[in-house]
PDB file of C-alpha atoms in Angstrom:
ATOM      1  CA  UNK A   1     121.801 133.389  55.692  1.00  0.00           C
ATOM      2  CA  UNK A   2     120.739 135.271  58.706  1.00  0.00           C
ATOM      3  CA  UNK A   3     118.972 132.932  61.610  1.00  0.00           C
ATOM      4  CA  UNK A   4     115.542 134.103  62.560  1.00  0.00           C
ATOM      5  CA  UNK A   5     114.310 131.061  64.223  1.00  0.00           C
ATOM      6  CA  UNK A   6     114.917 128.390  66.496  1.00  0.00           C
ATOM      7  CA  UNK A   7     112.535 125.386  66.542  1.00  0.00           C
ATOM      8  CA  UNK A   8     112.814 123.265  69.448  1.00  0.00           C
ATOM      9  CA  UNK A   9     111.562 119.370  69.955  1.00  0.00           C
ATOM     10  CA  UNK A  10     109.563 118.823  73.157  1.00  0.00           C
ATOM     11  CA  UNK A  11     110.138 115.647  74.932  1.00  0.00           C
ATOM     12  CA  UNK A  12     113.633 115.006  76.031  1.00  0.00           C
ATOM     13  CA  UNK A  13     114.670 118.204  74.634  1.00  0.00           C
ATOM     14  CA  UNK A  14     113.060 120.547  76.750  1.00  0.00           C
ATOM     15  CA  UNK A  15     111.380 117.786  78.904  1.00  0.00           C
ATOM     16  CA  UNK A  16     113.133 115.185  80.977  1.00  0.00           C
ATOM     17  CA  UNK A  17     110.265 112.590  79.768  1.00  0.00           C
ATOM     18  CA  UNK A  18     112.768 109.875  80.037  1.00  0.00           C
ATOM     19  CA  UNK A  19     112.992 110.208  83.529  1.00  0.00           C
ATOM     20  CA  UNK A  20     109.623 110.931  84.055  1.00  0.00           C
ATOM     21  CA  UNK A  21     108.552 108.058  82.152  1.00  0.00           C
ATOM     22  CA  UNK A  22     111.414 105.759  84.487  1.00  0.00           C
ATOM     23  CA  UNK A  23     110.223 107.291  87.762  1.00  0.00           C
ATOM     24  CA  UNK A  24     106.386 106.684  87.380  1.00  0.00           C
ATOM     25  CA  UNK A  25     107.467 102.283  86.054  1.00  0.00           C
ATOM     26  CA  UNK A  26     109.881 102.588  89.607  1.00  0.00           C
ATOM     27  CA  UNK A  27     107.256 103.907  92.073  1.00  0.00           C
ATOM     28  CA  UNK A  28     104.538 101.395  90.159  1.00  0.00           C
ATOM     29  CA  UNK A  29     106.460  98.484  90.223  1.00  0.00           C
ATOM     30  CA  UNK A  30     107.906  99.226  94.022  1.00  0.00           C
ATOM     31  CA  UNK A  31     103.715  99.180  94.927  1.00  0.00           C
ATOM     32  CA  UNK A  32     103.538  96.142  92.942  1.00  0.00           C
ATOM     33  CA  UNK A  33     105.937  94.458  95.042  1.00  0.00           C
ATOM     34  CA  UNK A  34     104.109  95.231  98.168  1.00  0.00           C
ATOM     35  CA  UNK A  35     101.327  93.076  97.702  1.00  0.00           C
ATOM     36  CA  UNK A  36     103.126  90.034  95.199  1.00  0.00           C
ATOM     37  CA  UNK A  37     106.337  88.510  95.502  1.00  0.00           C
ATOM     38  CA  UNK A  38     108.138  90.376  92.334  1.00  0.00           C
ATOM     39  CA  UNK A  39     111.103  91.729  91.314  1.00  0.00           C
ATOM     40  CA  UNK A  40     110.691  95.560  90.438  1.00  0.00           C
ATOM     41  CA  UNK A  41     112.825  95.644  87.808  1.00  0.00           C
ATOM     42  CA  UNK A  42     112.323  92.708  86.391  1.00  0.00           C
ATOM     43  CA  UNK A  43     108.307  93.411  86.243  1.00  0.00           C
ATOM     44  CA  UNK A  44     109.144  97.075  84.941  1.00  0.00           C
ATOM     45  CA  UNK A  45     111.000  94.992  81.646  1.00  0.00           C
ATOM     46  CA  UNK A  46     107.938  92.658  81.561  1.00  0.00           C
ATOM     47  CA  UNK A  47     105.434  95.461  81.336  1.00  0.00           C
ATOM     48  CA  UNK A  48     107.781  97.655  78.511  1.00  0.00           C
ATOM     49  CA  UNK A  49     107.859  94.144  76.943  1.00  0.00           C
ATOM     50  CA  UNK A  50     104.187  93.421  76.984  1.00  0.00           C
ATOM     51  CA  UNK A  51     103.193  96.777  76.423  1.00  0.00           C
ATOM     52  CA  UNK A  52     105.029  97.272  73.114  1.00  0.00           C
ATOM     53  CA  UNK A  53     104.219  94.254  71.991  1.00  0.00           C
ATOM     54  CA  UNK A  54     100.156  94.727  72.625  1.00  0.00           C
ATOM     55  CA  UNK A  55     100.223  98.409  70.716  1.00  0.00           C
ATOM     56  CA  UNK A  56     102.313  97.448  68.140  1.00  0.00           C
ATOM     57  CA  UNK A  57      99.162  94.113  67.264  1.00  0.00           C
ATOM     58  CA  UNK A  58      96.386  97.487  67.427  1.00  0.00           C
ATOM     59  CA  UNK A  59      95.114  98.492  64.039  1.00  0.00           C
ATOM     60  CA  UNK A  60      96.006 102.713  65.494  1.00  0.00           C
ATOM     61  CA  UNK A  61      99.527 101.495  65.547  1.00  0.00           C
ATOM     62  CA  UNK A  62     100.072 102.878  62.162  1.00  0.00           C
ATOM     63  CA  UNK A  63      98.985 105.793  62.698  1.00  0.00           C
ATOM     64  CA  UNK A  64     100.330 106.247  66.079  1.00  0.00           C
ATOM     65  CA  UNK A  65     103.782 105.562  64.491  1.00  0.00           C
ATOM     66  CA  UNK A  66     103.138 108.361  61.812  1.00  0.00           C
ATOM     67  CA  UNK A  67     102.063 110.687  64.260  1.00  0.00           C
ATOM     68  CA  UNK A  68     104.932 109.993  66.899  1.00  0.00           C
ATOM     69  CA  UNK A  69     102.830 108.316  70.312  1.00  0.00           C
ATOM     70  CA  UNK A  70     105.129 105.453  71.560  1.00  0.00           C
ATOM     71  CA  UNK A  71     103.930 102.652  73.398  1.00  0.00           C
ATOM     72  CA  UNK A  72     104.205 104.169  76.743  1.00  0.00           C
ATOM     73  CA  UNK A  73     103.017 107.184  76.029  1.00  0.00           C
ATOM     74  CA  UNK A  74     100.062 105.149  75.522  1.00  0.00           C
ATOM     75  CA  UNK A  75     100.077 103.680  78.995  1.00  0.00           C
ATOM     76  CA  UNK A  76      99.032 107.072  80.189  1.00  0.00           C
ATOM     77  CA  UNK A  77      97.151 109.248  77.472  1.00  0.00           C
ATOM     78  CA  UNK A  78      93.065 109.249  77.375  1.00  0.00           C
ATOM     79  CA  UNK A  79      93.425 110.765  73.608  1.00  0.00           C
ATOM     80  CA  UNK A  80      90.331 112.740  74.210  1.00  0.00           C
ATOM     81  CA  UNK A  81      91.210 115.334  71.312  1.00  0.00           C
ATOM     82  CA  UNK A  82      92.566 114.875  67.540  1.00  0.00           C
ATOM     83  CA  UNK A  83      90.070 114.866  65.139  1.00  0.00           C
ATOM     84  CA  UNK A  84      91.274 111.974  63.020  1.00  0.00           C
ATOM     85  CA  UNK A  85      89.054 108.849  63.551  1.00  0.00           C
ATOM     86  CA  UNK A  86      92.176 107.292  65.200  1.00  0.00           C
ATOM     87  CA  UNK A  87      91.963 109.360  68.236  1.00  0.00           C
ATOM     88  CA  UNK A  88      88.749 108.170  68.702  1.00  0.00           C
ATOM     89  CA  UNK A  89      89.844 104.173  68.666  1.00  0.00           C
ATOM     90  CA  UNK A  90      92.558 104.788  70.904  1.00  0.00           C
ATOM     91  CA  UNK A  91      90.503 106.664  73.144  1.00  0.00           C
ATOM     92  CA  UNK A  92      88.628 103.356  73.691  1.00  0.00           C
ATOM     93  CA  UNK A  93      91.442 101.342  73.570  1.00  0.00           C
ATOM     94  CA  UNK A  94      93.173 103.059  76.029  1.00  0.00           C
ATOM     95  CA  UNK A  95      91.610 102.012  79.306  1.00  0.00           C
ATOM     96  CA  UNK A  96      91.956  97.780  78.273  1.00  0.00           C
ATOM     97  CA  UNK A  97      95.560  98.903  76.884  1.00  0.00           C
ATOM     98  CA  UNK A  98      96.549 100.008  80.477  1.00  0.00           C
ATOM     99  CA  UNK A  99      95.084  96.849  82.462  1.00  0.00           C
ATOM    100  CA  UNK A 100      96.342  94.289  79.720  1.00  0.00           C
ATOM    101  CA  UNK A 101     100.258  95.634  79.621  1.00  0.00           C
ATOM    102  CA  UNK A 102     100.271  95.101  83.646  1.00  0.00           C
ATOM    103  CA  UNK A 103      98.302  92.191  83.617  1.00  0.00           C
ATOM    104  CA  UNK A 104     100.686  90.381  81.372  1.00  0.00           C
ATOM    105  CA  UNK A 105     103.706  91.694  82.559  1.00  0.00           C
ATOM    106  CA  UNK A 106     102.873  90.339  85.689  1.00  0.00           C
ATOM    107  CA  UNK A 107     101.493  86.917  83.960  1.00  0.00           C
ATOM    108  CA  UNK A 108     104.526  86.702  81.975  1.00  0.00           C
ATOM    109  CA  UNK A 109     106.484  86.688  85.434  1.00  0.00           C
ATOM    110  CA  UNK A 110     104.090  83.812  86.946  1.00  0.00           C
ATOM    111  CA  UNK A 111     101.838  85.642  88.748  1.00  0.00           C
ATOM    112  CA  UNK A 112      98.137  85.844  87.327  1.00  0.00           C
ATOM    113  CA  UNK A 113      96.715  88.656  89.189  1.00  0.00           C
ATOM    114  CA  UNK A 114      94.029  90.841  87.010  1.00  0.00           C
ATOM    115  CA  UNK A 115      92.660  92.874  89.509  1.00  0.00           C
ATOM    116  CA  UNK A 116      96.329  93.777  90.391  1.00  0.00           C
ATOM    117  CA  UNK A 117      97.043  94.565  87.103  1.00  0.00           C
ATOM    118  CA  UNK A 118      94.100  97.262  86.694  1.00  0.00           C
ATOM    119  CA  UNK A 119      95.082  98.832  89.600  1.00  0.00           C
ATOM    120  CA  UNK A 120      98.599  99.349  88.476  1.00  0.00           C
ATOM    121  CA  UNK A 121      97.457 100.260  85.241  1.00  0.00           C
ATOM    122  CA  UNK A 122      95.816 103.498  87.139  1.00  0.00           C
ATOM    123  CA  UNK A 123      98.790 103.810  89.349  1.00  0.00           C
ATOM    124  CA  UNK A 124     100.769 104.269  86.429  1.00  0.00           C
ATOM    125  CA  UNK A 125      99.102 107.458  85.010  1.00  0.00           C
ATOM    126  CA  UNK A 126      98.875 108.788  88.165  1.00  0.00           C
ATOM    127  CA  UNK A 127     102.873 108.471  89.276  1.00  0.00           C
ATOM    128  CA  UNK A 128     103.727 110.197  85.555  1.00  0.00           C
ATOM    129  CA  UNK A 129     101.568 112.987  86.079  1.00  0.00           C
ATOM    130  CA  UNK A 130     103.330 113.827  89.485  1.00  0.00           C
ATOM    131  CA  UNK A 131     106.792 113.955  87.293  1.00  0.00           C
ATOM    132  CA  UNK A 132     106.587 117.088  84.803  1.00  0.00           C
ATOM    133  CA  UNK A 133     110.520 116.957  84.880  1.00  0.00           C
ATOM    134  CA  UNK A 134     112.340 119.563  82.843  1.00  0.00           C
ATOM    135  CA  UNK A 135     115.896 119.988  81.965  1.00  0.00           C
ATOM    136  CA  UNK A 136     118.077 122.029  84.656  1.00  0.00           C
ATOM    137  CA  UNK A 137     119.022 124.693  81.659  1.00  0.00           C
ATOM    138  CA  UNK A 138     115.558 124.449  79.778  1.00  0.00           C
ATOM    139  CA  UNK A 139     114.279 127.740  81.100  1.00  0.00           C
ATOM    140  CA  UNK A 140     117.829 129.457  80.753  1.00  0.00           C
ATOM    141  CA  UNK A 141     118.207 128.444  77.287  1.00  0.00           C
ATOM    142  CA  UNK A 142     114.923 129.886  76.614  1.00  0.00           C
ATOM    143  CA  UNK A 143     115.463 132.938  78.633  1.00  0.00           C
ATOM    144  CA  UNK A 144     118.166 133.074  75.986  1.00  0.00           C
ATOM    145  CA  UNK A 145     116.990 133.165  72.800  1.00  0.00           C
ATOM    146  CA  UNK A 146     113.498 134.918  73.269  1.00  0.00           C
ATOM    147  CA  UNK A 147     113.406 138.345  71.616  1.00  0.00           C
ATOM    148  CA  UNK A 148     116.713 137.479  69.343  1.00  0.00           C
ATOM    149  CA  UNK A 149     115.029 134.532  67.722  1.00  0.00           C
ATOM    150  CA  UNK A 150     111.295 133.490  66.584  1.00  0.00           C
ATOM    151  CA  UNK A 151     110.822 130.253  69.003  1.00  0.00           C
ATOM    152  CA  UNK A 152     108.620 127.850  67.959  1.00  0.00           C
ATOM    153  CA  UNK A 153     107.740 124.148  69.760  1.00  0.00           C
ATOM    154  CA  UNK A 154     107.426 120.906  67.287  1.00  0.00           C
ATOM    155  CA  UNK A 155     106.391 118.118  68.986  1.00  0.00           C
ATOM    156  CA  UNK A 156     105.066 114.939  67.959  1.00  0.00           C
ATOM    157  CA  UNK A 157     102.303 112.853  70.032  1.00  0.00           C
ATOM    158  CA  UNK A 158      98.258 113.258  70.891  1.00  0.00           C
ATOM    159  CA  UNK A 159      97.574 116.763  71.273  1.00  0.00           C
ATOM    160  CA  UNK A 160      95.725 115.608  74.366  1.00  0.00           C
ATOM    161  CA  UNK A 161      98.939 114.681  75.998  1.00  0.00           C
ATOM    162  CA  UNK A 162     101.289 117.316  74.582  1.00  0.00           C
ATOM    163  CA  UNK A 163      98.973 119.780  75.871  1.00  0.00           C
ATOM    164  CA  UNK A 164      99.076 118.114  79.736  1.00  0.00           C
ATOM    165  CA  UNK A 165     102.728 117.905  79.477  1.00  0.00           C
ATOM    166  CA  UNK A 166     102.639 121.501  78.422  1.00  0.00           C
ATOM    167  CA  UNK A 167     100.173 122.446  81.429  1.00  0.00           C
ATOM    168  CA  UNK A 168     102.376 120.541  83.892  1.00  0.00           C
ATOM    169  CA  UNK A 169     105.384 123.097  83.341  1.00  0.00           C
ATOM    170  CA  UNK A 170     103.146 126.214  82.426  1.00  0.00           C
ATOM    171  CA  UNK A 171     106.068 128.444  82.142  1.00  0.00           C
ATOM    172  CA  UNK A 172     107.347 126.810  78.880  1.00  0.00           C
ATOM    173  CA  UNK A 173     104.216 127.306  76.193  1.00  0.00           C
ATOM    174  CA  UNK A 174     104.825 131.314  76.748  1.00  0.00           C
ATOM    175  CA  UNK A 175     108.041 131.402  75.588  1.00  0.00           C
ATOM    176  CA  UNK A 176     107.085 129.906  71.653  1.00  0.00           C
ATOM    177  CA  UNK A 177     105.367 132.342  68.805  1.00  0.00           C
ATOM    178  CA  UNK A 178     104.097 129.026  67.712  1.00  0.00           C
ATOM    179  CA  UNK A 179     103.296 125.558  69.091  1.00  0.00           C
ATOM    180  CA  UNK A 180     102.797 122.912  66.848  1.00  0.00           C
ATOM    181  CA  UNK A 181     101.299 118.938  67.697  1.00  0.00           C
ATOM    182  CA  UNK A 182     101.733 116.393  64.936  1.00  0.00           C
ATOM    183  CA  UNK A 183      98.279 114.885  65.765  1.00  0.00           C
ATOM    184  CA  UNK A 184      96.713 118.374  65.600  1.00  0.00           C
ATOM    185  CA  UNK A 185      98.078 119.211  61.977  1.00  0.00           C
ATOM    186  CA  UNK A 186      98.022 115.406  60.541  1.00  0.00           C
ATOM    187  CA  UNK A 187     101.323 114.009  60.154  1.00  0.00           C
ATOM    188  CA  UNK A 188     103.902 113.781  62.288  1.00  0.00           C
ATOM    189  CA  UNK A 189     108.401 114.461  61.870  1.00  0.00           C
ATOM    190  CA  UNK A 190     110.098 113.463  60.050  1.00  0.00           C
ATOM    191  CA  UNK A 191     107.716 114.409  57.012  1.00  0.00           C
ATOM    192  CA  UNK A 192     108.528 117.557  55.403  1.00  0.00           C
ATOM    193  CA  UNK A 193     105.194 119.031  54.964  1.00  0.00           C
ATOM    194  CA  UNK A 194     105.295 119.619  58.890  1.00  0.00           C
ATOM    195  CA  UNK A 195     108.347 120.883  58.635  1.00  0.00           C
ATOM    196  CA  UNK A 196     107.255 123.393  55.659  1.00  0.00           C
ATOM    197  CA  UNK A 197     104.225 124.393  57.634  1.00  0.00           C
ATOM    198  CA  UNK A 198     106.337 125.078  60.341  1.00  0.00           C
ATOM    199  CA  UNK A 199     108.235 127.746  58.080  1.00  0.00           C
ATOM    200  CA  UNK A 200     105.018 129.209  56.805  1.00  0.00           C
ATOM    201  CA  UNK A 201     104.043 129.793  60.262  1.00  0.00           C
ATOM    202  CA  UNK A 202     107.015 131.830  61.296  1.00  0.00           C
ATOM    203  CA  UNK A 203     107.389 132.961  57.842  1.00  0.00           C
ATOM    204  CA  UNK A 204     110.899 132.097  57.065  1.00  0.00           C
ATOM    205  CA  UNK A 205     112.945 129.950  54.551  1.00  0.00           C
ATOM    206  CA  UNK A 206     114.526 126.819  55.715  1.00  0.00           C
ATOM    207  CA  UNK A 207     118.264 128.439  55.784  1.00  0.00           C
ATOM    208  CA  UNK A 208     117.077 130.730  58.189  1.00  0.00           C
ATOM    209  CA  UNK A 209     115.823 128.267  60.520  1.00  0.00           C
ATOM    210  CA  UNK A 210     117.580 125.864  63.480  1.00  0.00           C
ATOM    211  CA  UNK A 211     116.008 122.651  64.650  1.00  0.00           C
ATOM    212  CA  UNK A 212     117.025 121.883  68.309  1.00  0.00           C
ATOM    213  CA  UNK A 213     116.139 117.626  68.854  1.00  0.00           C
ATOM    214  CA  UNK A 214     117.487 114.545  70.518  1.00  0.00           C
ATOM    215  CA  UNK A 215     115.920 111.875  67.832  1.00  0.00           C
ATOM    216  CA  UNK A 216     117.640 111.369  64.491  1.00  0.00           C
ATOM    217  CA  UNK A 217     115.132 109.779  62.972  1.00  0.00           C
ATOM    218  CA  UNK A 218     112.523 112.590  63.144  1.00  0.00           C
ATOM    219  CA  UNK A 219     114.079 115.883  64.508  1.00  0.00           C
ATOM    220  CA  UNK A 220     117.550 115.309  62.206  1.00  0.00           C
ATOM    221  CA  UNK A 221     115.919 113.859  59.558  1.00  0.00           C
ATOM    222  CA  UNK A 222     112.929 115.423  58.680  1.00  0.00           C
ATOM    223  CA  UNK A 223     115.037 119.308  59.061  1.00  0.00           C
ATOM    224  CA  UNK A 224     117.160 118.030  56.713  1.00  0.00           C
ATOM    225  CA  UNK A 225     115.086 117.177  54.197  1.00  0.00           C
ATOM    226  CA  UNK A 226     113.651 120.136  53.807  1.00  0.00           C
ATOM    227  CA  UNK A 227     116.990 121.910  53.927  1.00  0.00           C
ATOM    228  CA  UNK A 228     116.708 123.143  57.794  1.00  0.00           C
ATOM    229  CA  UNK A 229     120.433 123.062  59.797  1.00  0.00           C
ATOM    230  CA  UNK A 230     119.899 121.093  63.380  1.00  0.00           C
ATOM    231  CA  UNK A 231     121.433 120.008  66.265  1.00  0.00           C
ATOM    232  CA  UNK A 232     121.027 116.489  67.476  1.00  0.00           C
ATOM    233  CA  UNK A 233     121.286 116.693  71.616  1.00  0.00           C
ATOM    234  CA  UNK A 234     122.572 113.177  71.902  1.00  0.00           C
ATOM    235  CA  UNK A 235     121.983 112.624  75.492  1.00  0.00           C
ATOM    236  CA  UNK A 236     123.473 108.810  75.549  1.00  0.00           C
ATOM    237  CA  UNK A 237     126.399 108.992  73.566  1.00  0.00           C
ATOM    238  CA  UNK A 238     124.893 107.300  70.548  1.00  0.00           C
ATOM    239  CA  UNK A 239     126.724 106.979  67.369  1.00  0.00           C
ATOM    240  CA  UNK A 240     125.010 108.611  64.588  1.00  0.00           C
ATOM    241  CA  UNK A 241     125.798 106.580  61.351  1.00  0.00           C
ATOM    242  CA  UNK A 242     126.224 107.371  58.212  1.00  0.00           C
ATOM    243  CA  UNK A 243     122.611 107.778  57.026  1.00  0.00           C
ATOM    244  CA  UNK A 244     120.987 110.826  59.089  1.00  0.00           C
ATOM    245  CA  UNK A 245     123.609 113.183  59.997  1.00  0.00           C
ATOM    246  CA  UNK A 246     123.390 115.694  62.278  1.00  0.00           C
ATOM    247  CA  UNK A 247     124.777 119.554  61.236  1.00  0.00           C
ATOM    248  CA  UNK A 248     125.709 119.994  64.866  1.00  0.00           C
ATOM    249  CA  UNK A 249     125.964 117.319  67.718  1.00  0.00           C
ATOM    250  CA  UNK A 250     125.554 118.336  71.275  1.00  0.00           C
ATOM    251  CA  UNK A 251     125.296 116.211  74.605  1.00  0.00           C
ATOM    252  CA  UNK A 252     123.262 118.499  76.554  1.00  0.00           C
ATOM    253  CA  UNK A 253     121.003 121.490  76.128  1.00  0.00           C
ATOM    254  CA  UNK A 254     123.388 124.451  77.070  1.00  0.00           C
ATOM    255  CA  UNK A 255     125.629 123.384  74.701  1.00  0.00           C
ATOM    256  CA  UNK A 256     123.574 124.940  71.691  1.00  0.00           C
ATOM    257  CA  UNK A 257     123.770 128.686  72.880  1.00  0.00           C
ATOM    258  CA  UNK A 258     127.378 128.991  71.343  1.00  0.00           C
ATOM    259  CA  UNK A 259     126.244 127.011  67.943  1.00  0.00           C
ATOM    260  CA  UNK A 260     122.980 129.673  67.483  1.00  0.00           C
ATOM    261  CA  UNK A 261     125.639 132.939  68.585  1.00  0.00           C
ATOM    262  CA  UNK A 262     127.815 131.593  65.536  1.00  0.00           C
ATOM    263  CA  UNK A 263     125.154 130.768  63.050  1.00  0.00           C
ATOM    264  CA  UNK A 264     124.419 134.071  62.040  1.00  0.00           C
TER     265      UNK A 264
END
């Protein structure tokens, strides 16, 4: 069947969050070790430690793992929008979250320094938002497909946040007919009834769809299921298994140009 549409994943697919995310814990933990006798990296593991540990004991967490917000995610979101009542916990959460991850990270190293931890905690946010990375091919891939293809963005997370990320690299929302947030419409991928209302938007059946992701466990698996073909961007060189696998595999963006061209 004919392709009419290319969905695409946000972070790490169009997004270099990953190094975004690694950047803002470098420059944090390099300030950290100006006033404290610690090892950056070794308070950088403390802190992802700590902090995944802390979210995961929340009663959101849940629903955070439904909708697709990961622990550090959480380190910098305000979740000011979303209308489920869970927004509206994390949103007070979310300040204490931020001083307790650094605050233990740094305890957990031997060094019991609160007021340290709070302002690292701000630090944080404010090193991310200075890194709206994007793939070197993002924009050409796009450039690409728009006007052969419907283009539309599926990303999971707080719509607060999805949005920012969007605003930090305002070039990339233009290029999408549609932009879909899992905590904006309810649940997030790998359930199939985002995926369907994702074809009811661009008005297509599943075979005449593409989903473009780097996670297996939503992007891969959730097209699947509703009978979508994909292509898993495996940045890493991860082995897919035997239980979600991908139509087509790909190690970097650029590499899916030739897979759409064919999959007429």
């Amino acid at each position: 069947m004919t392709l009419k549409a290319v969905l695409f994943d946000l972070d790490d697919t169009l997004l270099w969050d990953d190094r975004s995310v690694q950047e803002a814990f470098e420059a944090t933990c390099a300030e950290a070790a100006k006033h404290v006798a610690v090892n950056p990296a070794e308070l950088e593991a403390s802190v992802r430690k700590e902090a995944r540990s802390l979210y995961e004991s929340f009663e959101t967490f849940a629903f955070t793992k439904m909708i697709g917000i990961n622990p550090f995610e959480g380190l910098w979101a305000n979740f000011t929008q979303g209308e489920n009542e869970n927004f509206r916990k994390l949103e007070k959460l979310a300040p204490g979250y931020r001083t307790e991850s650094w605050t233990r990270g740094l305890a957990a190293l031997g060094i019991e320094e609160r007021e340290l931890g709070y302002k690292l905690g701000e630090l944080f946010p404010a090193e991310r938002r200075r890194r709206p990375y994007v793939y070197e091919e993002t924009f050409r891939v796009l450039d690409a497909l728009k006007g052969s293809y419907q283009l539309l963005l599926l990303t999971n997370g707080s719509p607060d946040l999805q949005k920012e990320k969007l605003a930090g690299v305002p070039n990339i929302a233009p290029y999408f007919d549609h932009i879909v947030i899992s905590g904006e419409f309810g649940v997030g991928k790998p359930a199939t009834t985002i995926f369907n209302h994702a074809l009811g938007l661009l008005g297509i059946e599943a075979e005449e769809g593409i989903m473009i992701g780097d996670k297996l466990t939503t992007d891969i698996l959730g097209s699947s299921s509703v009978g979508m073909r994909n292509i898993w961007i495996n940045h890493h060189g991860l082995q897919s298994g035997d239980e979600i696998v991908p139509v087509y595999e790909v190690s970097r963006l650029q590499d899916i140009l030739p897979i759409i061209a064919n999959g007429q």
